[in-house]
Amino acid sequence: MKKEQKPLTIVIKLGTSSICDEKTHEPRIANMSLIVETVVKLRREGHRVIIVSSAAIAMGLQRLNIPKRPKHLATVQAIAAVGQCRLIALWDQLFRQLNQPVAQILLTRNDIADRGQYLNAANTLIELLHIGVIPIVNENDTLSVMEIKFGDNDTLSAITAGMANADYLFLMTDVDGLYTENPRLNPNAQPIEVVRDISQLEVDVSTAGSSVGTGGMVTKLVAAELATSAGVTAIITKSDVPGNIHSIIDYLQHFKQTDVSHGHEKSVNSMMPSDSPQIDSVAGPVAPAGGLLSEATTRVSSPIAAVTSAPPRHTRFLPQLHPIRDRQFWILHGLKAHGTVYIDNGAFNAITRANKAGLLPAGVMHVKGAFSASEAVSLAVVDKQALNTALAEHEDDEEAQKVAVAAVLEAGEDVGKAIVNYSSVEIARIRGLKSSEIESLLGYSDSEYIAHRDNLAFSPKHA
């Protein structure tokens, strides 16, 4: 008898090519039906499932008999309005056959830029899952313009996974995982099963998305990095076989149950040579510290591989050991940066230490862009000595100084985001000063900090 599984929260991202034919734009009813069967099966096992579904524009093109996606924004938005009706109606019709209620959630980045709205969206998702409804999320293409777009539904799915505190994010695509090179062009390309550190990957991801979509493998890697930073396991697998989702979940849950029931995950790893692939207590076989591992290597080397049948091929991105907290996740990924504040290494060390401080004006070196107080900005660390040298060596030549300063700023490293207490104009005036000098210079002092420590958020490698 199958052991009872822990209920999981699973986000499934479906691209346009998974739902519509790329040329005719007709819905792929058979594939959508298989997806519905898989999702309902997961629901009946107690899991909570969210679908992030693309294809509003493709559905609109088919409905209006328009052969290809127009370039004019207003036309595309009108087509999306038509297509979104058709898309959600089709999903509802298919799920209704299995008596499964669904809900539509349309988002733009603007909808979650406000902290209150972000929490409302998260609470709505969680409540829908609680009452047994499957939320179907899509970007609101009818309202979205470049300034408020997520960019693609891969990114939206990762943000959704973070909002819902998901366990898994499945990024469904037309290949069965990540390869060292494009497998369509190079038959010798090697599959990659597990990735510990995305920054260590050396792969060819140059292939673009479909003609009616916006994604591709690059956007999936960005989404995977975003999701894993929030503690979510991200998985890339083939969309043509939706049942793979259930098989992979079963496989990964088996390792969890094995570790819990035997309580000896360390002893499992101790049986293996130090340079062998390890068995992760959450995710099964994982790569040694180098970033990645091929599926073939995993299956040959792992002594536990025989415990259960091998799962369908996929690539699994392991979550960060120390995920970003909810508010910091919102600052990093829910807010659009309106400018950049450049700080020195001393300030960076102060705001990232265990007992971290807020960002003081003394540590600010430069300001770029125009923004107001309470808006989000990017934080970048620059070489203080190099910047001062660039300013001093060209103080008599304004144009040369601009070029030199720009070069130093370009070499700076983006480390995170902050919600600032002062505008760009105000920060430019008080940068480098002590907090006690703010009032004498500005005539007022709203805060001693450029940004309070609770309004600072850093990418995992800089936290």
CSV table of C-alpha atoms in Angstrom, one decimal:
chain,number,residue,atom,x,y,z
A,1,MET,CA,0.0,0.0,0.0
A,2,LYS,CA,1.3,3.4,-0.9
A,3,LYS,CA,2.3,5.6,2.0
A,4,GLU,CA,0.4,8.8,2.6
A,5,GLN,CA,2.2,11.7,1.1
A,6,LYS,CA,2.7,15.1,2.7
A,7,PRO,CA,0.4,17.6,1.0
A,8,LEU,CA,2.4,19.8,-1.4
A,9,THR,CA,1.8,23.1,-3.1
A,10,ILE,CA,2.7,22.7,-6.7
A,11,VAL,CA,2.8,25.5,-9.4
A,12,ILE,CA,2.7,24.3,-13.0
A,13,LYS,CA,3.7,26.8,-15.7
A,14,LEU,CA,2.4,26.1,-19.2
A,15,GLY,CA,3.7,28.0,-22.1
A,16,THR,CA,1.8,28.9,-25.3
A,17,SER,CA,3.3,26.0,-27.2
A,18,SER,CA,1.9,23.6,-24.6
A,19,ILE,CA,-1.7,24.8,-25.1
A,20,CYS,CA,-1.9,26.0,-28.8
A,21,ASP,CA,-0.5,24.8,-32.1
A,22,GLU,CA,2.3,27.2,-33.0
A,23,LYS,CA,1.2,27.6,-36.6
A,24,THR,CA,-2.6,27.2,-36.6
A,25,HIS,CA,-3.1,28.6,-33.0
A,26,GLU,CA,-5.7,25.9,-32.5
A,27,PRO,CA,-6.0,24.7,-28.9
A,28,ARG,CA,-4.2,21.4,-28.2
A,29,ILE,CA,-7.3,19.8,-26.6
A,30,ALA,CA,-5.7,16.4,-26.1
A,31,ASN,CA,-2.7,17.8,-24.3
A,32,MET,CA,-4.8,20.1,-22.2
A,33,SER,CA,-7.1,17.2,-21.2
A,34,LEU,CA,-4.0,15.2,-20.1
A,35,ILE,CA,-2.9,18.2,-18.0
A,36,VAL,CA,-6.4,18.4,-16.4
A,37,GLU,CA,-6.3,14.7,-15.6
A,38,THR,CA,-2.8,15.0,-14.0
A,39,VAL,CA,-3.8,18.1,-12.0
A,40,VAL,CA,-7.0,16.5,-10.7
A,41,LYS,CA,-5.1,13.4,-9.7
A,42,LEU,CA,-2.7,15.5,-7.7
A,43,ARG,CA,-5.6,17.3,-6.1
A,44,ARG,CA,-7.3,14.1,-5.1
A,45,GLU,CA,-4.1,13.0,-3.4
A,46,GLY,CA,-4.3,16.1,-1.3
A,47,HIS,CA,-1.9,18.3,-3.1
A,48,ARG,CA,-2.6,22.0,-3.8
A,49,VAL,CA,-2.1,23.0,-7.4
A,50,ILE,CA,-1.8,26.3,-9.2
A,51,ILE,CA,-1.6,26.6,-13.0
A,52,VAL,CA,0.1,29.6,-14.7
A,53,SER,CA,-1.2,29.5,-18.2
A,54,SER,CA,-0.1,31.4,-21.2
A,55,ALA,CA,-1.8,31.4,-24.6
A,56,ALA,CA,-4.4,34.3,-24.4
A,57,ILE,CA,-2.9,36.0,-27.4
A,58,ALA,CA,-2.7,32.7,-29.4
A,59,MET,CA,-6.3,31.9,-28.5
A,60,GLY,CA,-7.3,35.4,-29.7
A,61,LEU,CA,-5.5,35.0,-33.0
A,62,GLN,CA,-7.3,31.8,-33.7
A,63,ARG,CA,-10.7,33.1,-32.6
A,64,LEU,CA,-10.3,36.2,-34.8
A,65,ASN,CA,-8.7,34.3,-37.8
A,66,ILE,CA,-5.6,36.5,-37.6
A,67,PRO,CA,-2.6,34.5,-39.0
A,68,LYS,CA,0.2,36.1,-37.0
A,69,ARG,CA,0.8,38.3,-34.0
A,70,PRO,CA,0.6,42.0,-34.9
A,71,LYS,CA,3.2,44.5,-33.8
A,72,HIS,CA,0.8,47.3,-32.7
A,73,LEU,CA,0.4,47.2,-28.9
A,74,ALA,CA,-3.3,48.1,-28.8
A,75,THR,CA,-4.1,45.5,-31.3
A,76,VAL,CA,-2.2,42.8,-29.3
A,77,GLN,CA,-4.0,43.9,-26.2
A,78,ALA,CA,-7.4,43.7,-27.9
A,79,ILE,CA,-6.6,40.2,-29.2
A,80,ALA,CA,-5.5,39.1,-25.7
A,81,ALA,CA,-8.9,40.3,-24.3
A,82,VAL,CA,-10.7,38.0,-26.8
A,83,GLY,CA,-8.3,35.2,-26.2
A,84,GLN,CA,-8.4,35.3,-22.4
A,85,CYS,CA,-12.1,34.7,-22.4
A,86,ARG,CA,-11.7,31.7,-24.7
A,87,LEU,CA,-8.7,30.3,-22.7
A,88,ILE,CA,-10.3,30.4,-19.2
A,89,ALA,CA,-13.6,29.1,-20.7
A,90,LEU,CA,-11.8,26.1,-22.2
A,91,TRP,CA,-9.9,25.4,-19.0
A,92,ASP,CA,-13.2,25.6,-17.0
A,93,GLN,CA,-15.0,23.3,-19.5
A,94,LEU,CA,-12.3,20.6,-19.2
A,95,PHE,CA,-12.0,20.8,-15.5
A,96,ARG,CA,-15.8,20.7,-15.2
A,97,GLN,CA,-15.8,17.2,-16.6
A,98,LEU,CA,-14.0,16.0,-13.5
A,99,ASN,CA,-16.1,18.3,-11.2
A,100,GLN,CA,-13.0,20.4,-10.3
A,101,PRO,CA,-13.7,24.2,-9.8
A,102,VAL,CA,-11.2,26.7,-11.1
A,103,ALA,CA,-10.6,30.4,-10.6
A,104,GLN,CA,-9.0,33.1,-12.9
A,105,ILE,CA,-6.4,35.4,-11.5
A,106,LEU,CA,-4.9,38.1,-13.9
A,107,LEU,CA,-1.9,40.1,-12.7
A,108,THR,CA,0.5,42.8,-13.8
A,109,ARG,CA,3.6,43.9,-11.9
A,110,ASN,CA,1.7,47.0,-10.8
A,111,ASP,CA,-0.8,44.8,-9.0
A,112,ILE,CA,1.9,43.5,-6.6
A,113,ALA,CA,4.1,46.7,-6.4
A,114,ASP,CA,2.0,47.8,-3.4
A,115,ARG,CA,2.7,45.7,-0.4
A,116,GLY,CA,-1.0,45.5,0.6
A,117,GLN,CA,-2.0,44.4,-2.9
A,118,TYR,CA,0.8,41.8,-2.9
A,119,LEU,CA,-0.5,40.3,0.4
A,120,ASN,CA,-4.1,40.4,-0.9
A,121,ALA,CA,-3.0,38.4,-4.0
A,122,ALA,CA,-1.1,35.9,-1.8
A,123,ASN,CA,-4.0,35.5,0.6
A,124,THR,CA,-6.4,35.0,-2.3
A,125,LEU,CA,-4.2,32.3,-3.7
A,126,ILE,CA,-3.9,30.5,-0.4
A,127,GLU,CA,-7.6,30.7,0.3
A,128,LEU,CA,-8.5,29.3,-3.1
A,129,LEU,CA,-6.2,26.4,-2.5
A,130,HIS,CA,-7.7,25.9,1.0
A,131,ILE,CA,-11.2,25.6,-0.4
A,132,GLY,CA,-10.1,23.1,-3.1
A,133,VAL,CA,-10.1,25.5,-6.1
A,134,ILE,CA,-7.4,25.4,-8.7
A,135,PRO,CA,-6.2,29.0,-9.4
A,136,ILE,CA,-5.4,29.7,-13.1
A,137,VAL,CA,-3.0,32.6,-13.2
A,138,ASN,CA,-2.0,34.7,-16.3
A,139,GLU,CA,-0.5,38.1,-16.9
A,140,ASN,CA,-3.2,40.6,-17.7
A,141,ASP,CA,-2.0,41.2,-21.3
A,142,THR,CA,-5.0,43.6,-21.9
A,143,LEU,CA,-3.6,46.1,-19.4
A,144,SER,CA,0.2,45.3,-19.5
A,145,VAL,CA,2.6,47.7,-21.0
A,146,MET,CA,6.4,47.3,-21.0
A,147,GLU,CA,6.8,49.3,-17.7
A,148,ILE,CA,4.5,47.0,-15.7
A,149,LYS,CA,5.0,43.6,-17.5
A,150,PHE,CA,6.6,40.6,-15.8
A,151,GLY,CA,8.2,40.1,-19.1
A,152,ASP,CA,7.1,36.5,-19.5
A,153,ASN,CA,5.1,33.9,-17.7
A,154,ASP,CA,8.2,32.0,-16.5
A,155,THR,CA,8.9,34.9,-14.3
A,156,LEU,CA,5.3,35.3,-13.3
A,157,SER,CA,5.2,31.6,-12.3
A,158,ALA,CA,8.2,31.9,-10.1
A,159,ILE,CA,6.8,35.0,-8.3
A,160,THR,CA,3.5,33.1,-7.9
A,161,ALA,CA,5.4,30.1,-6.4
A,162,GLY,CA,7.1,32.5,-4.0
A,163,MET,CA,3.7,34.2,-3.1
A,164,ALA,CA,2.1,30.8,-2.4
A,165,ASN,CA,5.1,29.3,-0.5
A,166,ALA,CA,5.1,26.5,-3.0
A,167,ASP,CA,7.2,23.3,-2.7
A,168,TYR,CA,7.6,22.8,-6.4
A,169,LEU,CA,7.5,24.9,-9.6
A,170,PHE,CA,7.2,22.9,-12.8
A,171,LEU,CA,8.3,24.8,-15.9
A,172,MET,CA,6.8,22.8,-18.7
A,173,THR,CA,8.5,23.1,-22.1
A,174,ASP,CA,9.1,21.3,-25.4
A,175,VAL,CA,12.2,19.5,-24.3
A,176,ASP,CA,12.7,17.1,-21.4
A,177,GLY,CA,15.1,19.2,-19.5
A,178,LEU,CA,18.2,21.2,-19.6
A,179,TYR,CA,21.1,20.1,-21.8
A,180,THR,CA,24.8,21.2,-22.1
A,181,GLU,CA,23.9,22.3,-25.6
A,182,ASN,CA,20.9,22.5,-27.8
A,183,PRO,CA,19.9,18.8,-28.4
A,184,ARG,CA,18.2,19.6,-31.7
A,185,LEU,CA,21.5,20.9,-33.1
A,186,ASN,CA,24.0,18.7,-31.3
A,187,PRO,CA,23.1,15.0,-30.8
A,188,ASN,CA,26.0,14.7,-28.3
A,189,ALA,CA,24.4,17.3,-25.9
A,190,GLN,CA,24.3,15.8,-22.4
A,191,PRO,CA,21.3,16.1,-20.1
A,192,ILE,CA,21.6,17.7,-16.8
A,193,GLU,CA,19.4,16.3,-14.0
A,194,VAL,CA,20.2,18.3,-10.9
A,195,VAL,CA,21.6,21.8,-10.5
A,196,ARG,CA,22.8,23.1,-7.1
A,197,ASP,CA,24.1,26.5,-8.3
A,198,ILE,CA,22.7,28.1,-11.4
A,199,SER,CA,25.6,30.6,-11.6
A,200,GLN,CA,27.9,27.6,-12.2
A,201,LEU,CA,26.1,26.4,-15.3
A,202,GLU,CA,27.9,26.3,-18.6
A,203,VAL,CA,25.2,25.5,-21.1
A,204,ASP,CA,23.9,26.8,-24.5
A,205,VAL,CA,20.5,28.3,-23.9
A,206,SER,CA,20.3,30.4,-27.1
A,207,THR,CA,17.1,28.9,-28.4
A,208,ALA,CA,14.2,31.4,-28.3
A,209,GLY,CA,10.6,30.7,-27.4
A,210,SER,CA,7.7,30.1,-29.8
A,211,SER,CA,6.5,32.8,-32.3
A,212,VAL,CA,3.4,33.5,-30.1
A,213,GLY,CA,5.1,33.2,-26.8
A,214,THR,CA,7.8,35.3,-25.0
A,215,GLY,CA,9.8,32.6,-23.3
A,216,GLY,CA,12.7,30.3,-24.0
A,217,MET,CA,15.3,28.4,-21.9
A,218,VAL,CA,17.0,31.6,-20.8
A,219,THR,CA,13.8,32.8,-19.1
A,220,LYS,CA,13.3,29.4,-17.5
A,221,LEU,CA,16.7,29.6,-15.9
A,222,VAL,CA,15.9,33.1,-14.6
A,223,ALA,CA,12.6,31.8,-13.2
A,224,ALA,CA,14.4,28.8,-11.6
A,225,GLU,CA,16.9,31.1,-9.9
A,226,LEU,CA,14.1,33.3,-8.7
A,227,ALA,CA,12.1,30.4,-7.4
A,228,THR,CA,15.0,28.6,-5.7
A,229,SER,CA,15.9,31.8,-3.9
A,230,ALA,CA,12.4,31.6,-2.3
A,231,GLY,CA,13.0,28.0,-1.2
A,232,VAL,CA,11.1,26.4,-4.1
A,233,THR,CA,12.4,23.4,-6.0
A,234,ALA,CA,12.1,24.3,-9.7
A,235,ILE,CA,11.8,21.5,-12.4
A,236,ILE,CA,12.0,21.7,-16.1
A,237,THR,CA,10.4,18.8,-18.0
A,238,LYS,CA,8.5,18.0,-21.2
A,239,SER,CA,5.0,19.4,-21.5
A,240,ASP,CA,3.8,16.8,-24.0
A,241,VAL,CA,3.7,14.2,-21.2
A,242,PRO,CA,1.9,15.9,-18.4
A,243,GLY,CA,1.8,12.7,-16.4
A,244,ASN,CA,5.5,13.2,-15.8
A,245,ILE,CA,4.6,15.7,-13.1
A,246,HIS,CA,2.9,13.0,-11.0
A,247,SER,CA,5.7,10.5,-11.6
A,248,ILE,CA,8.4,13.0,-10.6
A,249,ILE,CA,6.5,14.1,-7.5
A,250,ASP,CA,6.1,10.4,-6.5
A,251,TYR,CA,9.9,9.8,-7.0
A,252,LEU,CA,11.0,12.8,-5.0
A,253,GLN,CA,8.5,12.1,-2.2
A,254,HIS,CA,9.9,8.6,-2.0
A,255,PHE,CA,13.3,10.0,-1.0
A,256,LYS,CA,11.7,12.2,1.6
A,257,GLN,CA,9.7,9.3,3.1
A,258,THR,CA,12.8,7.1,3.1
A,259,ASP,CA,14.8,9.6,5.0
A,260,VAL,CA,12.1,10.3,7.5
A,261,SER,CA,11.3,6.7,8.2
A,262,HIS,CA,15.0,5.6,8.5
A,263,GLY,CA,16.4,8.8,9.8
A,264,HIS,CA,19.8,8.2,8.4
A,265,GLU,CA,20.3,10.6,5.5
A,266,LYS,CA,23.9,11.2,6.6
A,267,SER,CA,24.7,7.5,6.8
A,268,VAL,CA,23.4,7.1,3.2
A,269,ASN,CA,25.9,9.7,2.0
A,270,SER,CA,28.7,8.3,4.2
A,271,MET,CA,28.5,5.0,2.2
A,272,MET,CA,29.7,6.8,-0.9
A,273,PRO,CA,33.2,8.2,-1.8
A,274,SER,CA,33.7,11.9,-1.2
A,275,ASP,CA,33.7,12.7,-4.9
A,276,SER,CA,30.5,10.7,-5.7
A,277,PRO,CA,27.1,12.2,-6.3
A,278,GLN,CA,25.3,12.7,-2.9
A,279,ILE,CA,21.8,11.9,-1.9
A,280,ASP,CA,19.9,15.0,-0.9
A,281,SER,CA,17.3,14.4,1.8
A,282,VAL,CA,14.8,16.5,-0.1
A,283,ALA,CA,15.5,16.1,-3.7
A,284,GLY,CA,17.1,12.7,-4.3
A,285,PRO,CA,20.4,12.4,-6.2
A,286,VAL,CA,22.2,15.8,-6.5
A,287,ALA,CA,25.4,17.0,-8.0
A,288,PRO,CA,28.7,17.4,-6.1
A,289,ALA,CA,29.7,21.0,-5.5
A,290,GLY,CA,30.3,22.0,-9.0
A,291,GLY,CA,26.8,22.8,-10.0
A,292,LEU,CA,25.4,20.0,-12.1
A,293,LEU,CA,25.1,16.3,-12.7
A,294,SER,CA,24.1,14.3,-15.7
A,295,GLU,CA,21.2,11.9,-15.4
A,296,ALA,CA,23.2,9.0,-16.6
A,297,THR,CA,25.9,9.6,-13.9
A,298,THR,CA,23.2,9.8,-11.2
A,299,ARG,CA,21.6,6.5,-12.2
A,300,VAL,CA,24.8,4.6,-12.4
A,301,SER,CA,26.5,6.0,-9.3
A,302,SER,CA,23.6,6.2,-6.8
A,303,PRO,CA,23.2,3.1,-4.5
A,304,ILE,CA,19.6,4.1,-3.9
A,305,ALA,CA,18.7,4.3,-7.6
A,306,ALA,CA,17.4,0.8,-7.4
A,307,VAL,CA,14.9,1.5,-4.6
A,308,THR,CA,12.4,3.0,-7.0
A,309,SER,CA,12.1,3.2,-10.8
A,310,ALA,CA,13.8,6.1,-12.4
A,311,PRO,CA,11.7,9.1,-12.9
A,312,PRO,CA,10.9,10.7,-16.3
A,313,ARG,CA,13.8,12.8,-17.5
A,314,HIS,CA,13.8,16.3,-16.1
A,315,THR,CA,16.2,18.9,-14.7
A,316,ARG,CA,15.8,19.8,-11.0
A,317,PHE,CA,17.0,23.0,-9.4
A,318,LEU,CA,17.5,22.7,-5.7
A,319,PRO,CA,16.2,25.4,-3.4
A,320,GLN,CA,18.5,27.7,-1.5
A,321,LEU,CA,19.4,26.5,2.0
A,322,HIS,CA,18.6,29.9,3.4
A,323,PRO,CA,15.6,31.3,1.3
A,324,ILE,CA,14.7,34.9,1.1
A,325,ARG,CA,12.0,35.9,3.6
A,326,ASP,CA,8.6,37.0,2.3
A,327,ARG,CA,9.0,40.8,2.6
A,328,GLN,CA,12.5,40.7,1.1
A,329,PHE,CA,11.2,38.5,-1.8
A,330,TRP,CA,8.5,41.1,-2.5
A,331,ILE,CA,11.1,43.9,-2.5
A,332,LEU,CA,13.4,42.0,-4.8
A,333,HIS,CA,10.9,40.6,-7.3
A,334,GLY,CA,7.6,42.5,-6.8
A,335,LEU,CA,9.0,46.0,-7.1
A,336,LYS,CA,10.5,47.8,-10.2
A,337,ALA,CA,13.7,49.7,-9.5
A,338,HIS,CA,13.4,53.4,-10.4
A,339,GLY,CA,17.1,54.1,-10.1
A,340,THR,CA,20.4,52.9,-8.6
A,341,VAL,CA,22.1,53.9,-5.4
A,342,TYR,CA,25.9,53.0,-5.4
A,343,ILE,CA,27.5,52.2,-2.1
A,344,ASP,CA,31.0,51.3,-0.9
A,345,ASN,CA,32.2,48.0,0.5
A,346,GLY,CA,32.1,49.3,4.0
A,347,ALA,CA,28.4,50.1,3.8
A,348,PHE,CA,27.7,46.8,2.1
A,349,ASN,CA,29.4,44.9,4.9
A,350,ALA,CA,27.4,46.8,7.5
A,351,ILE,CA,24.0,46.2,5.9
A,352,THR,CA,24.6,42.5,5.2
A,353,ARG,CA,26.2,41.4,8.5
A,354,ALA,CA,24.3,39.1,10.9
A,355,ASN,CA,23.2,42.1,13.1
A,356,LYS,CA,22.7,44.3,10.0
A,357,ALA,CA,22.3,48.0,10.1
A,358,GLY,CA,20.3,50.3,7.9
A,359,LEU,CA,21.9,52.1,4.9
A,360,LEU,CA,23.4,55.4,6.1
A,361,PRO,CA,24.3,58.4,3.8
A,362,ALA,CA,28.0,58.0,4.7
A,363,GLY,CA,28.2,54.8,2.7
A,364,VAL,CA,26.5,56.2,-0.5
A,365,MET,CA,28.9,57.0,-3.3
A,366,HIS,CA,26.7,57.9,-6.2
A,367,VAL,CA,23.0,58.1,-7.4
A,368,LYS,CA,21.6,57.3,-10.8
A,369,GLY,CA,18.1,57.9,-12.1
A,370,ALA,CA,15.2,60.0,-10.9
A,371,PHE,CA,13.1,58.6,-8.1
A,372,SER,CA,11.0,59.7,-5.1
A,373,ALA,CA,11.0,58.7,-1.5
A,374,SER,CA,9.4,55.4,-0.7
A,375,GLU,CA,10.3,54.0,-4.2
A,376,ALA,CA,12.5,51.0,-4.9
A,377,VAL,CA,16.0,51.3,-6.2
A,378,SER,CA,18.7,48.9,-7.1
A,379,LEU,CA,21.8,48.7,-4.9
A,380,ALA,CA,25.2,48.4,-6.4
A,381,VAL,CA,28.6,48.1,-4.8
A,382,VAL,CA,31.5,50.2,-6.3
A,383,ASP,CA,35.1,50.6,-5.7
A,384,LYS,CA,35.4,53.7,-3.5
A,385,GLN,CA,39.0,54.4,-4.3
A,386,ALA,CA,38.5,53.9,-8.0
A,387,LEU,CA,35.5,56.3,-8.0
A,388,ASN,CA,37.4,59.0,-6.0
A,389,THR,CA,40.4,58.6,-8.4
A,390,ALA,CA,38.1,59.1,-11.4
A,391,LEU,CA,36.7,62.3,-9.9
A,392,ALA,CA,40.0,63.7,-8.9
A,393,GLU,CA,42.0,63.0,-12.1
A,394,HIS,CA,39.4,64.7,-14.3
A,395,GLU,CA,38.1,67.5,-12.1
A,396,ASP,CA,39.1,70.1,-14.8
A,397,ASP,CA,37.5,68.2,-17.6
A,398,GLU,CA,33.8,67.6,-17.0
A,399,GLU,CA,33.2,65.3,-20.0
A,400,ALA,CA,36.3,63.2,-19.3
A,401,GLN,CA,35.2,62.9,-15.7
A,402,LYS,CA,31.7,61.7,-16.7
A,403,VAL,CA,33.3,59.0,-18.9
A,404,ALA,CA,35.6,57.9,-16.1
A,405,VAL,CA,32.9,57.8,-13.5
A,406,ALA,CA,30.6,55.9,-15.8
A,407,ALA,CA,33.3,53.2,-16.3
A,408,VAL,CA,33.6,52.8,-12.5
A,409,LEU,CA,29.9,52.6,-12.0
A,410,GLU,CA,29.6,50.1,-14.9
A,411,ALA,CA,32.1,47.8,-13.1
A,412,GLY,CA,29.9,47.9,-9.9
A,413,GLU,CA,28.1,44.8,-8.8
A,414,ASP,CA,24.3,44.7,-8.3
A,415,VAL,CA,23.6,43.2,-4.9
A,416,GLY,CA,19.9,43.8,-4.2
A,417,LYS,CA,17.2,46.4,-3.8
A,418,ALA,CA,16.0,49.0,-1.3
A,419,ILE,CA,13.0,51.1,-0.6
A,420,VAL,CA,14.5,54.5,0.1
A,421,ASN,CA,13.5,57.3,2.6
A,422,TYR,CA,14.7,60.1,0.4
A,423,SER,CA,14.4,61.1,-3.3
A,424,SER,CA,17.3,60.9,-5.7
A,425,VAL,CA,17.9,64.6,-5.5
A,426,GLU,CA,18.0,64.5,-1.7
A,427,ILE,CA,20.3,61.5,-1.6
A,428,ALA,CA,22.7,63.2,-4.1
A,429,ARG,CA,23.0,66.1,-1.7
A,430,ILE,CA,23.5,64.1,1.5
A,431,ARG,CA,25.6,61.2,0.2
A,432,GLY,CA,28.9,60.8,2.1
A,433,LEU,CA,27.6,62.8,5.1
A,434,LYS,CA,26.9,61.8,8.7
A,435,SER,CA,23.3,61.4,9.6
A,436,SER,CA,23.6,64.2,12.0
A,437,GLU,CA,24.2,66.6,9.1
A,438,ILE,CA,21.1,65.8,7.1
A,439,GLU,CA,18.8,68.3,8.8
A,440,SER,CA,21.3,71.2,8.5
A,441,LEU,CA,21.7,70.5,4.8
A,442,LEU,CA,18.1,69.7,3.8
A,443,GLY,CA,16.3,71.7,6.4
A,444,TYR,CA,14.6,68.5,7.7
A,445,SER,CA,15.5,64.9,8.5
A,446,ASP,CA,12.8,62.3,7.9
A,447,SER,CA,15.2,59.5,8.9
A,448,GLU,CA,18.8,58.9,9.8
A,449,TYR,CA,18.8,56.1,7.2
A,450,ILE,CA,18.7,56.2,3.4
A,451,ALA,CA,16.9,52.9,3.7
A,452,HIS,CA,15.8,51.1,6.9
A,453,ARG,CA,17.2,47.6,7.3
A,454,ASP,CA,13.7,46.1,7.0
A,455,ASN,CA,13.5,47.7,3.5
A,456,LEU,CA,16.7,46.1,2.2
A,457,ALA,CA,16.7,42.9,0.2
A,458,PHE,CA,19.7,41.1,-1.3
A,459,SER,CA,20.1,38.3,-3.8
A,460,PRO,CA,21.0,35.0,-2.1
A,461,LYS,CA,24.7,35.1,-3.1
A,462,HIS,CA,25.0,38.5,-1.5
A,463,ALA,CA,22.8,38.0,1.6
